[in-house]
PDB file of C-alpha atoms and ligand atoms in Angstrom:
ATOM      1  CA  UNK U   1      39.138   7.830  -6.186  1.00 94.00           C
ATOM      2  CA  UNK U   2      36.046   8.890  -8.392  1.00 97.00           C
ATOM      3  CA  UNK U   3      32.761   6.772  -9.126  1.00 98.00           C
ATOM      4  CA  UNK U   4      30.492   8.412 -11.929  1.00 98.00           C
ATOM      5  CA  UNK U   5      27.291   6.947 -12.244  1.00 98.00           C
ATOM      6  CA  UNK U   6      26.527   7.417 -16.257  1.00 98.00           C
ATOM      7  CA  UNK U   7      23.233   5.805 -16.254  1.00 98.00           C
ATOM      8  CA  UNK U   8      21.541   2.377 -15.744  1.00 98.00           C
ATOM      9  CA  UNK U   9      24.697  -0.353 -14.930  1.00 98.00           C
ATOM     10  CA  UNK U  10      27.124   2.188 -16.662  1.00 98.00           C
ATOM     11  CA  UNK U  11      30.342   3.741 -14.368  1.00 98.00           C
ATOM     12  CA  UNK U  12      33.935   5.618 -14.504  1.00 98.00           C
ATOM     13  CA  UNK U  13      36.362   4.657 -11.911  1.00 98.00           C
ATOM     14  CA  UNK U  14      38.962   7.192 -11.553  1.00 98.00           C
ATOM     15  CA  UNK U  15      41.964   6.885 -10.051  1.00 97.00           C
ATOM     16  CA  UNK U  16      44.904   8.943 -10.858  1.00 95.00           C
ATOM     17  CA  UNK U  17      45.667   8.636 -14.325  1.00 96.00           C
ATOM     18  CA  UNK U  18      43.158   5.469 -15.026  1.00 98.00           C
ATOM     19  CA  UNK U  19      39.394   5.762 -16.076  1.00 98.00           C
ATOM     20  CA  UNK U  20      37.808   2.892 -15.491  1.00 98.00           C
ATOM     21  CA  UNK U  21      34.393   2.435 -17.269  1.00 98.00           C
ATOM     22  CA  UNK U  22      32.425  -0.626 -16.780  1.00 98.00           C
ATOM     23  CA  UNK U  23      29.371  -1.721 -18.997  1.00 98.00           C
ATOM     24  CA  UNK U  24      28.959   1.263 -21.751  1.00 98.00           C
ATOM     25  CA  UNK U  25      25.765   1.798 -22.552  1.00 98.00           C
ATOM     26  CA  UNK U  26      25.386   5.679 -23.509  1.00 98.00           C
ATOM     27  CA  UNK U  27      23.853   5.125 -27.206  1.00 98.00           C
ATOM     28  CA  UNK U  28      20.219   4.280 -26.711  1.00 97.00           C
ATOM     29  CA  UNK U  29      20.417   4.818 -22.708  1.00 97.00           C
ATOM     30  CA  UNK U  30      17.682   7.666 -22.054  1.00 95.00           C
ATOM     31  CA  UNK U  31      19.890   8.031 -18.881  1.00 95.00           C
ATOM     32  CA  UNK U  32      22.702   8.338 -20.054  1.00 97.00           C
ATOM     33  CA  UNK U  33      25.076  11.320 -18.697  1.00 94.00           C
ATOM     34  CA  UNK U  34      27.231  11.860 -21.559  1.00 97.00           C
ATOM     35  CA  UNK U  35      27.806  10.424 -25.392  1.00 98.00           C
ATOM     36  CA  UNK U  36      29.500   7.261 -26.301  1.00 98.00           C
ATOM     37  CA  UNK U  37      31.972  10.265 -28.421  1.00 97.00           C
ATOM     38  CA  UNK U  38      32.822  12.245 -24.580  1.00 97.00           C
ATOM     39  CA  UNK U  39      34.039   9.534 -22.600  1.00 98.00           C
ATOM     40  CA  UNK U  40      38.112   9.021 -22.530  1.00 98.00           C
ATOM     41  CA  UNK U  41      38.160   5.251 -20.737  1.00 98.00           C
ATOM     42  CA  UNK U  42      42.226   3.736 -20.467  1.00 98.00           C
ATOM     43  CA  UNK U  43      40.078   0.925 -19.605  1.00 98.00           C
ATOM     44  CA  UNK U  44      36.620  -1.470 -20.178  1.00 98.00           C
ATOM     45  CA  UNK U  45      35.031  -3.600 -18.360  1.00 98.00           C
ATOM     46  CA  UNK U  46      32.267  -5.928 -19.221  1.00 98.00           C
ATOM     47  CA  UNK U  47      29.298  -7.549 -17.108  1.00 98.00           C
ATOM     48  CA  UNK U  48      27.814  -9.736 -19.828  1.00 98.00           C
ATOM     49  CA  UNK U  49      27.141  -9.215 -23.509  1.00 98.00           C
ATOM     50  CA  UNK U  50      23.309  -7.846 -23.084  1.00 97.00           C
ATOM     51  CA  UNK U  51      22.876  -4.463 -25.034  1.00 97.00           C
ATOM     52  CA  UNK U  52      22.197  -2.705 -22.501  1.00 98.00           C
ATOM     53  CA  UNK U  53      25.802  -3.595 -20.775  1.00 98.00           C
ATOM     54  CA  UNK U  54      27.894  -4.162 -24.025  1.00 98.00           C
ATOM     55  CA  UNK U  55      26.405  -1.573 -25.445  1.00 98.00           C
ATOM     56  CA  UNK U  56      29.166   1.320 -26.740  1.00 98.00           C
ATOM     57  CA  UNK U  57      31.839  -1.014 -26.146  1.00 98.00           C
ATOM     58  CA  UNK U  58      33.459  -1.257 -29.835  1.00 98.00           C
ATOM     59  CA  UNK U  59      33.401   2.025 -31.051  1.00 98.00           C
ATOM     60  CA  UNK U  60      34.701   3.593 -27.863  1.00 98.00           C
ATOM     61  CA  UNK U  61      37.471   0.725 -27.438  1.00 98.00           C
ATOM     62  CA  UNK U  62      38.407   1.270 -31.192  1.00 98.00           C
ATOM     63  CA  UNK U  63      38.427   5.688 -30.819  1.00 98.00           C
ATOM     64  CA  UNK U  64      40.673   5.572 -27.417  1.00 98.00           C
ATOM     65  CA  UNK U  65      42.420   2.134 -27.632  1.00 98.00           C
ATOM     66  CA  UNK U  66      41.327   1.107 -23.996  1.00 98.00           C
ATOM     67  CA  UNK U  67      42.198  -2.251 -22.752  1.00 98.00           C
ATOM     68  CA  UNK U  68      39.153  -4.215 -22.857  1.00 98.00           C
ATOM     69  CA  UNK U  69      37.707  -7.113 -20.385  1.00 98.00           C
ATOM     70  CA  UNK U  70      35.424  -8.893 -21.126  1.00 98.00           C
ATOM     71  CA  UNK U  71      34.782 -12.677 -20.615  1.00 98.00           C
ATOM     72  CA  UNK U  72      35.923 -15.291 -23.174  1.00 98.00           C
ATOM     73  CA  UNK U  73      32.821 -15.590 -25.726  1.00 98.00           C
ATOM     74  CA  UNK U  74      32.942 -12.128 -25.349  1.00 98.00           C
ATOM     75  CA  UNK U  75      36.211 -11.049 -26.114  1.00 98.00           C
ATOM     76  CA  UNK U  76      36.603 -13.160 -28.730  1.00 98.00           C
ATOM     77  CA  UNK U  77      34.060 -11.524 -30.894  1.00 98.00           C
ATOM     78  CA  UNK U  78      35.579  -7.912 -30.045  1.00 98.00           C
ATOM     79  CA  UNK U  79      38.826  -9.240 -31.136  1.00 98.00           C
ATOM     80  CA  UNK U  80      38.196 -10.701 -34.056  1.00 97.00           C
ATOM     81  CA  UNK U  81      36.128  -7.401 -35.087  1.00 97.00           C
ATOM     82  CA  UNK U  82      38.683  -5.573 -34.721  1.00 97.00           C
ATOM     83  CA  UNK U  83      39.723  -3.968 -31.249  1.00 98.00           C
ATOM     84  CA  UNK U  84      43.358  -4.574 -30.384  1.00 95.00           C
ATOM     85  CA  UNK U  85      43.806  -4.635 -26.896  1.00 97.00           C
ATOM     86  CA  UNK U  86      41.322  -7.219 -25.144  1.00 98.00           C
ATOM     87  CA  UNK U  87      41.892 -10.248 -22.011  1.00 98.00           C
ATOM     88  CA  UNK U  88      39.475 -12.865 -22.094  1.00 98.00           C
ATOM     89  CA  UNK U  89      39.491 -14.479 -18.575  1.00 98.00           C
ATOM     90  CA  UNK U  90      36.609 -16.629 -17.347  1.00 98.00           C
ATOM     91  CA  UNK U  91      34.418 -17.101 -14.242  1.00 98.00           C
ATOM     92  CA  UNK U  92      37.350 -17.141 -11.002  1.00 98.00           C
ATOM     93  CA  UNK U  93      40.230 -15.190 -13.596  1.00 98.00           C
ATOM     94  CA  UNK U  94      41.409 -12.173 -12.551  1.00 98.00           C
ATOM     95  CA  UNK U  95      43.191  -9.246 -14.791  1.00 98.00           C
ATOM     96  CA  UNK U  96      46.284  -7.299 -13.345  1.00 98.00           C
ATOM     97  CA  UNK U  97      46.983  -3.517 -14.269  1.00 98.00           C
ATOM     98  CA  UNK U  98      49.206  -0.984 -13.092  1.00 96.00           C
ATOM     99  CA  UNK U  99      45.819   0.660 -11.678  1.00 96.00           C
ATOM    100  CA  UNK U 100      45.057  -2.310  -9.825  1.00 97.00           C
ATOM    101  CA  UNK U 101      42.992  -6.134 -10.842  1.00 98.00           C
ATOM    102  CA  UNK U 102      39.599  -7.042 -11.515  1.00 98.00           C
ATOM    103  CA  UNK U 103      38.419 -10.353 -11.249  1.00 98.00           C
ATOM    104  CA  UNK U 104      35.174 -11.951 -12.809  1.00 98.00           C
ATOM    105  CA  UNK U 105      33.151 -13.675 -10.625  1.00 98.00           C
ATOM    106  CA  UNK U 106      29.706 -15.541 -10.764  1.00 98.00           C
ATOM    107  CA  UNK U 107      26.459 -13.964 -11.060  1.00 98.00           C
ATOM    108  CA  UNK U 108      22.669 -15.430 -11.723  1.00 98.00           C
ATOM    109  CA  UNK U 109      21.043 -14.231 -15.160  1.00 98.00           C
ATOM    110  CA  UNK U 110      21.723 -14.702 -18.901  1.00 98.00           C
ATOM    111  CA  UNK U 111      24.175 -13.519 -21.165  1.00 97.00           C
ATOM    112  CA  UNK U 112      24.193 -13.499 -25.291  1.00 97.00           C
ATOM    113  CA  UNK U 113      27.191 -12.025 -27.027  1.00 97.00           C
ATOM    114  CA  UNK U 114      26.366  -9.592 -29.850  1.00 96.00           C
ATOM    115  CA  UNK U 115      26.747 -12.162 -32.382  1.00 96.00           C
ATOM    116  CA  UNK U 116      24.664 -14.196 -30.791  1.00 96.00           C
ATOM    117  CA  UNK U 117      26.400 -16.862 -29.169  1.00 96.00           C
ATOM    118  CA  UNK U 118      25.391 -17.862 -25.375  1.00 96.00           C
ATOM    119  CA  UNK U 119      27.132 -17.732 -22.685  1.00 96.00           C
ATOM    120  CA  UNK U 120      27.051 -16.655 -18.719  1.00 97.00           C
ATOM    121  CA  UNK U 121      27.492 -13.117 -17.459  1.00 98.00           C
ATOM    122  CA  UNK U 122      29.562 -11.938 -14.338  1.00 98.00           C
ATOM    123  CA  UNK U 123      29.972  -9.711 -11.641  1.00 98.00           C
ATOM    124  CA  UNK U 124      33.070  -7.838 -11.351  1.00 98.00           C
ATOM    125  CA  UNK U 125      35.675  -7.094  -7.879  1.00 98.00           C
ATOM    126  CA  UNK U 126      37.213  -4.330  -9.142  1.00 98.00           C
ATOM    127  CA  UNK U 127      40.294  -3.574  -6.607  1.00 98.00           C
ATOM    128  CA  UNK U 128      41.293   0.152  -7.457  1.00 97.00           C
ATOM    129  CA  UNK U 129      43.320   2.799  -5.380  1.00 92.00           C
ATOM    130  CA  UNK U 130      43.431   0.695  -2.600  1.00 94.00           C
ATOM    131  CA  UNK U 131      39.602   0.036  -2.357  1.00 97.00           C
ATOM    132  CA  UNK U 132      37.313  -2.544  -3.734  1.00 98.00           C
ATOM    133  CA  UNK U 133      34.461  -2.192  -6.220  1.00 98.00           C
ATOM    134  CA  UNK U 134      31.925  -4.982  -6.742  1.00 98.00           C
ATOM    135  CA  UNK U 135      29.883  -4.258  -9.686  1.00 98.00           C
ATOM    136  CA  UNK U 136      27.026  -7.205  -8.938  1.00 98.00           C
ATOM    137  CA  UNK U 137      26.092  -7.012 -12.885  1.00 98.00           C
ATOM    138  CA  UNK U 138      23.088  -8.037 -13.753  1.00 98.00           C
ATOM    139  CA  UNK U 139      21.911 -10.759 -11.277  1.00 98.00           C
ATOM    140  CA  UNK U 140      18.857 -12.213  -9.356  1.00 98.00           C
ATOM    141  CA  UNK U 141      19.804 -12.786  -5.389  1.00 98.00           C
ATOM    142  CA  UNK U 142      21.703 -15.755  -4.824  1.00 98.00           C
ATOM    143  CA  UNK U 143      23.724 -16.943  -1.372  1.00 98.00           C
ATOM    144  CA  UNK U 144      27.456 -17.101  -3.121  1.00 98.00           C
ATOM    145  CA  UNK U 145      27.200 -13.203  -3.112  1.00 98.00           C
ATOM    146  CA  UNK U 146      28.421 -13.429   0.960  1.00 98.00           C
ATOM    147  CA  UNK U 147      31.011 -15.984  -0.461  1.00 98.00           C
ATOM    148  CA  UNK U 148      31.915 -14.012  -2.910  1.00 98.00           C
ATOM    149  CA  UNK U 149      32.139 -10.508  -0.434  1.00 97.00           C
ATOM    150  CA  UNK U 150      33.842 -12.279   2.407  1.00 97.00           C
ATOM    151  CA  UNK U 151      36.513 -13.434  -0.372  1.00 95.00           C
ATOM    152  CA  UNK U 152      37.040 -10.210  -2.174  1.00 93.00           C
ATOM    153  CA  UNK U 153      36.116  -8.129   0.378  1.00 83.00           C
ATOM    154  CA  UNK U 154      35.955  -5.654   2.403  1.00 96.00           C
ATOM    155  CA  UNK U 155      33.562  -4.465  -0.124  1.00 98.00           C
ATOM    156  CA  UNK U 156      34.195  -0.370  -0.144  1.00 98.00           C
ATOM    157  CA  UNK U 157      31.579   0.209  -2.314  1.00 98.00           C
ATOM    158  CA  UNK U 158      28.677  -2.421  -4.163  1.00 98.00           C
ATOM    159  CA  UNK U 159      26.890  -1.138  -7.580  1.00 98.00           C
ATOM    160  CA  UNK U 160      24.056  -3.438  -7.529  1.00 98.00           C
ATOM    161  CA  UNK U 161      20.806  -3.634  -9.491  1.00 98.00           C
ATOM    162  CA  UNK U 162      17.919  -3.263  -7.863  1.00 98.00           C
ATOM    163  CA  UNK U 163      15.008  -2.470 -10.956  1.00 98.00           C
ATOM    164  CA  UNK U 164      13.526  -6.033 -10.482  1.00 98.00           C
ATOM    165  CA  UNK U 165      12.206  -7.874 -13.801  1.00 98.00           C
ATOM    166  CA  UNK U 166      15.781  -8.465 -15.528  1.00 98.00           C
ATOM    167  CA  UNK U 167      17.533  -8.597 -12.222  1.00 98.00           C
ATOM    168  CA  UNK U 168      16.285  -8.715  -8.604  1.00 98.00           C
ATOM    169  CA  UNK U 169      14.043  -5.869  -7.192  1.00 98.00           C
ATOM    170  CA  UNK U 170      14.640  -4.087  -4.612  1.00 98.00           C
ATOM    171  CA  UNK U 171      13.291  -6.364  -1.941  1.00 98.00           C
ATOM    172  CA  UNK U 172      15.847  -9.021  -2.653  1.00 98.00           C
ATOM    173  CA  UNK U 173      18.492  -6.445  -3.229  1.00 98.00           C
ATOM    174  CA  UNK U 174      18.220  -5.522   0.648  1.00 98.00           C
ATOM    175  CA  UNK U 175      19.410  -8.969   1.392  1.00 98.00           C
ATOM    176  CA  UNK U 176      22.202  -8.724  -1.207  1.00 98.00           C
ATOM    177  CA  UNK U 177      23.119  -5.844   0.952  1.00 98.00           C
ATOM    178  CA  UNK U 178      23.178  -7.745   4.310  1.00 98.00           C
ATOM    179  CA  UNK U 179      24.853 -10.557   2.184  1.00 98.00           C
ATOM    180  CA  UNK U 180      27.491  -8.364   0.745  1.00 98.00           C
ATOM    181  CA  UNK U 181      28.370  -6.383   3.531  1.00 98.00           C
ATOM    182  CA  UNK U 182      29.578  -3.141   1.593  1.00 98.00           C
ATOM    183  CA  UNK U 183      30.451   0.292   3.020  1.00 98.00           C
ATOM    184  CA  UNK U 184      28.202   1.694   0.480  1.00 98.00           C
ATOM    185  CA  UNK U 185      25.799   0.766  -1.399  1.00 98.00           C
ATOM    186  CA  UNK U 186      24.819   2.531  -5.059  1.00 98.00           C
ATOM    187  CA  UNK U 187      21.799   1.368  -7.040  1.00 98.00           C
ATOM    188  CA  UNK U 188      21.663   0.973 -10.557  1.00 98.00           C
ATOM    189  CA  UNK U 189      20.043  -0.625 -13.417  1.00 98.00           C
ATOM    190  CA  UNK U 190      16.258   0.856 -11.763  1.00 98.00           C
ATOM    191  CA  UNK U 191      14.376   3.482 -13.896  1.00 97.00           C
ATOM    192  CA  UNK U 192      15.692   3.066 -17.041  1.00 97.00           C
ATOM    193  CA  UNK U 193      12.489   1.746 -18.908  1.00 94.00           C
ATOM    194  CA  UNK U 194       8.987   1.128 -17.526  1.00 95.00           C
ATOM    195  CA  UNK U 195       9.599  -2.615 -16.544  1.00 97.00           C
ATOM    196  CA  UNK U 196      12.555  -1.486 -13.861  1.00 98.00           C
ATOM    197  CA  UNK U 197      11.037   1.332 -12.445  1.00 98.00           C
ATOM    198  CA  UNK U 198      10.832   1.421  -8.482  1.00 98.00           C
ATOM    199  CA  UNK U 199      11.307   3.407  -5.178  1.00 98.00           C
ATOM    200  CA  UNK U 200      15.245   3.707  -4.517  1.00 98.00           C
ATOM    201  CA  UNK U 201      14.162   6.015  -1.527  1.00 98.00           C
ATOM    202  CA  UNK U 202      12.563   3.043   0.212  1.00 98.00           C
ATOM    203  CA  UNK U 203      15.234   0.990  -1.236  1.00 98.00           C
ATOM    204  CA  UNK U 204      17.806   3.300   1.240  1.00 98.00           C
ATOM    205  CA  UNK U 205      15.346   3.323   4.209  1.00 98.00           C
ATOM    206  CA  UNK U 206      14.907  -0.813   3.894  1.00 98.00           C
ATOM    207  CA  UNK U 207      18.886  -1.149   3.731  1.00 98.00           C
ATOM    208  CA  UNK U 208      20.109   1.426   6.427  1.00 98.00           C
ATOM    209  CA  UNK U 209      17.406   0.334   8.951  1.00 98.00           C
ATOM    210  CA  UNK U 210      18.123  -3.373   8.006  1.00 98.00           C
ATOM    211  CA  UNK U 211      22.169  -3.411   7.828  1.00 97.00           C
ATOM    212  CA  UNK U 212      25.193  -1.518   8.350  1.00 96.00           C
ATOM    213  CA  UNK U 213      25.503  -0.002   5.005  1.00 98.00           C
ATOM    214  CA  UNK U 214      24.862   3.421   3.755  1.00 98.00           C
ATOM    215  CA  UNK U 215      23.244   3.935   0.800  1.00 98.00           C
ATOM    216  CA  UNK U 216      24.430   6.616  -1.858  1.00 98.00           C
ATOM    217  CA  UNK U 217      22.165   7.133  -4.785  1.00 98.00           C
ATOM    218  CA  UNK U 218      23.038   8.644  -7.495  1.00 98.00           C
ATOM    219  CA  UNK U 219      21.863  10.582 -10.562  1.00 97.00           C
ATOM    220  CA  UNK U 220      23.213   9.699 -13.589  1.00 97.00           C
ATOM    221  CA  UNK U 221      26.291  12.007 -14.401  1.00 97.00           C
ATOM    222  CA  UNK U 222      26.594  12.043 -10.226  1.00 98.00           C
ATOM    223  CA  UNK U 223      29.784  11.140  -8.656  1.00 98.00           C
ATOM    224  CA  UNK U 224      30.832   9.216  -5.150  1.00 97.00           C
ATOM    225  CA  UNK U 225      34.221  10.368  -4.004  1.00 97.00           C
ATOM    226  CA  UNK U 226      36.136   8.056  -1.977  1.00 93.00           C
TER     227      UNK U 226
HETATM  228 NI1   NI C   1      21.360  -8.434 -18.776  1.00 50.69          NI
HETATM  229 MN1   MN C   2      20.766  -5.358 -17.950  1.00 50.69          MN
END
């Protein structure tokens, strides 16, 4: 299977005939790989309902007819706007496709849905092709994460934030690394905008001096093969 990294918290998971493509941000993302108009997802899933993660979500989910996740509030408001094929689990609920699950689990930061309602965001344990993706989402460092790994896992591969000021930096991320336990580690959601910007080299040297994972960074429209 494929990871694309498509800029900030956005990635395609492809395996066979699925494409996966978590948090959509391409309009508005100055790294973004591709348009919101080139990307052919069978399937969406959501972190949270921040811009920068819902982002694309309706149009492309209304041009392709992907199957959308995306937690309750969430889901709700993409329904009744019109996209047809949406689940709506919650914190602990996990989604079954022929591809494989995903299941929503907790993570630490703040979520608003487009039309404004609150709610809380999540990570996602994506279990594709055999292997198991945790997208972290947007989160500051928090001890559940090793609860979280040892229960989902083995982790294959984390996509974890690492920018600092909306999520945690790159100093805590290291011990979301040790915590998590992935293969491999790829940062994301670092760079983007001025307030996020920091060293992912020294990121990598921190984590593969301090724990057993390897760390694969990628530029956006850059792809991890599995
Ligand atoms: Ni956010
Ligand atoms: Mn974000």
């Amino acid at each position: 299977m494929e990871i694309r990294f498509l800029g900030h918290a956005c990635f395609e998971l492809t395996e066979g005939d699925a494409r996966v493509l978590i948090d959509p941000f391409l309009t508005g993302n100055p790294q973004a790989a591709v348009s919101a108009d080139e990307v052919e997802p069978t399937h969406i899933l959501l972190t949270h309902g921040h811009g920068d993660h819902h982002g694309d979500t309706e149009p492309i989910a209304k041009r392709t007819g992907a199957a959308v996740v995306a937690i309750k509030e969430i889901a709700e408001e993409l329904s009744e706007a019109g996209v047809e094929n949406v689940t709506d689990p919650n914190l602990g609920g996990t989604v079954t496709f022929d591809w494989g699950r995903v299941k929503l689990v907790p993570a630490w930061h703040t979520s608003m849905t487009p039309g404004g309602v609150a709610n809380v965001p999540a990570g996602l344990l994506v279990h594709i092709g055999g292997r198991t993706i945790y997208h972290l989402g947007d989160t500051a460092l928090f001890s559940d994460l090793k609860l979280i790994a040892d229960r989902g896992g083995p982790i294959d591969v984390a996509l974890m934030c690492i920018g600092g000021h909306y999520t945690m930096d790159r100093f805590d991320a290291v011990v979301a690394a040790e915590l998590v336990g992935a293969a491999t580690v790829v940062p994301c959601h670092y760079d983007t905008l001025p307030p996020i910007e920091t060293d992912v080299q020294a990121f990598k040297a921190d984590v593969e001096s301090r724990t057993s994972s390897k760390v694969e960074i990628l530029e956006p429209g850059g792809t991890f093969t599995l």
